[in-house]
Amino acid sequence: VPAAPPAPLGCDDPESEAAAAAAVNYINGHSHHGYKFALNRIEDIRVVPQGPNNEIMFLELDLLETECHILSPTPLENCTVRSFAEHAVEGDCDVKLQKVDGTLSVLASKCHSHADSSEDILKVCPDCPLLASLNNTEVLETVSAALNDYNSKATDAYLRLLEIGRAKVQYHPAHIVVAEFAVGATNCSSEDAKANVGACQLLPEDQSNFGFCTTTMVKRPSQDLQVDCQLYGHQVPAPDIPLLSQDTS
Amino acid sequence: SVTKRAVAVAAQHDKVPRPVGFVPPPPPCPGKIRHFDI
């Protein structure tokens, strides 16, 4: 009598969790923008045997954005998942993996991320500021002012903007713009930049030094600008995963 | 005359008798939520 087919894998089985961990590691390793994502839920798993010790796995994953920018060297397990009230961002991913002799490799992945609906946030937290569009004029002005302010006071390399990660604009009780953005060190000192900022280019990949800044600009009732930048230091890019491409806007 | 039995009663009778304390296994998917559902 032919052996009964193996019971379908459950989404919380250790084998499924191992596949999901490999998938999340791959997704974060091949993403060049935004934040690292953490696993929130394995929605579904389907296994298609290909022969002895060889199977294809199809995973449907529900991820949540963390507070770590994708360029941060912080290990994912140390990255805090963005709280619901901070206007969480969810990632829905379909991943195809192959498992041969117990070794997992990702064959393909496709993800779509979206912020939680404003209604959901306001239902739970009526006063929570919501995510603003990244090309919001106030956001762009705040990031530009913050980076200029930081560069004008810095004594080390002149920093260039790589990308804005997220931003919020609050109007009540005060008018406040909060933003987070990624930066890269250039081949200029701040002094050089004052003379000829056009000559300041991001350092080549083998010397790259990226960082992350947060800024809060209070516009009313009084003007105040706070900016804090942390440079990660040079990281050796993993062989098959180039760090952020130099042409990143 | 035909009498219509309440569905609940019919279902009760048709249900396969289960051992006392039987707890159906959780559905295999979707899995547990690790942080929060949005």
Short mmCIF file of N, CA, C and O in Angstrom, two decimals, chain A residues 11-12 17 40-43 81-82 90, chain B residues 28-36 38:
data_model
loop_
_atom_site.label_atom_id
_atom_site.label_comp_id
_atom_site.label_asym_id
_atom_site.label_seq_id
_atom_site.Cartn_x
_atom_site.Cartn_y
_atom_site.Cartn_z
N CYS A 11 1.44 26.20 9.57
CA CYS A 11 2.16 27.49 9.45
C CYS A 11 3.03 27.76 10.66
O CYS A 11 3.91 28.63 10.61
N ASP A 12 2.80 27.06 11.75
CA ASP A 12 3.64 27.30 12.94
C ASP A 12 4.60 26.14 13.18
O ASP A 12 5.27 26.10 14.21
N GLU A 17 8.68 27.76 10.06
CA GLU A 17 9.35 28.93 10.66
C GLU A 17 10.75 29.09 10.12
O GLU A 17 11.22 30.20 9.86
N ASN A 40 5.64 38.81 10.97
CA ASN A 40 4.51 38.94 11.91
C ASN A 40 3.66 37.67 11.90
O ASN A 40 3.20 37.21 12.94
N ARG A 41 3.50 37.10 10.69
CA ARG A 41 2.61 35.91 10.63
C ARG A 41 2.90 35.16 9.33
O ARG A 41 3.16 35.77 8.31
N ILE A 42 2.90 33.84 9.45
CA ILE A 42 2.97 33.01 8.24
C ILE A 42 1.52 32.76 7.83
O ILE A 42 0.77 32.07 8.54
N GLU A 43 1.14 33.38 6.72
CA GLU A 43 -0.29 33.29 6.30
C GLU A 43 -0.60 31.91 5.72
O GLU A 43 -1.65 31.34 5.96
N VAL A 81 9.91 46.44 16.23
CA VAL A 81 8.83 46.57 15.24
C VAL A 81 8.09 47.89 15.52
O VAL A 81 7.79 48.22 16.66
N ARG A 82 7.87 48.65 14.47
CA ARG A 82 7.16 49.94 14.57
C ARG A 82 5.80 49.69 15.23
O ARG A 82 5.09 48.77 14.83
N GLU A 90 2.86 47.53 6.81
CA GLU A 90 2.82 46.07 6.68
C GLU A 90 3.38 45.65 5.33
O GLU A 90 3.25 46.38 4.34
N PRO B 28 -4.11 24.45 10.38
CA PRO B 28 -2.67 24.55 10.13
C PRO B 28 -2.23 25.96 9.73
O PRO B 28 -1.11 26.36 10.00
N CYS B 29 -3.12 26.70 9.07
CA CYS B 29 -2.75 28.08 8.64
C CYS B 29 -4.01 28.95 8.72
O CYS B 29 -5.11 28.44 8.56
N PRO B 30 -3.88 30.26 8.85
CA PRO B 30 -2.63 31.00 9.05
C PRO B 30 -2.06 30.76 10.44
O PRO B 30 -2.77 30.26 11.33
N GLY B 31 -0.77 31.09 10.57
CA GLY B 31 -0.07 30.82 11.83
C GLY B 31 -0.32 31.89 12.87
O GLY B 31 -1.16 32.77 12.68
N LYS B 32 0.45 31.82 13.92
CA LYS B 32 0.24 32.76 15.05
C LYS B 32 0.71 34.15 14.65
O LYS B 32 1.56 34.32 13.77
N ILE B 33 0.15 35.15 15.32
CA ILE B 33 0.54 36.56 15.09
C ILE B 33 1.62 36.89 16.12
O ILE B 33 1.42 36.67 17.31
N ARG B 34 2.76 37.36 15.67
CA ARG B 34 3.91 37.61 16.57
C ARG B 34 3.88 39.03 17.16
O ARG B 34 4.43 39.24 18.23
N HIS B 35 3.27 39.97 16.49
CA HIS B 35 3.29 41.35 17.02
C HIS B 35 1.85 41.88 17.14
O HIS B 35 1.29 41.87 18.21
N PHE B 36 1.26 42.28 16.06
CA PHE B 36 -0.14 42.70 16.11
C PHE B 36 -0.71 42.61 14.70
O PHE B 36 0.05 42.58 13.74
N ILE B 38 -2.76 44.05 11.54
CA ILE B 38 -3.26 45.33 11.02
C ILE B 38 -4.03 45.05 9.75
O ILE B 38 -3.89 43.99 9.16
#
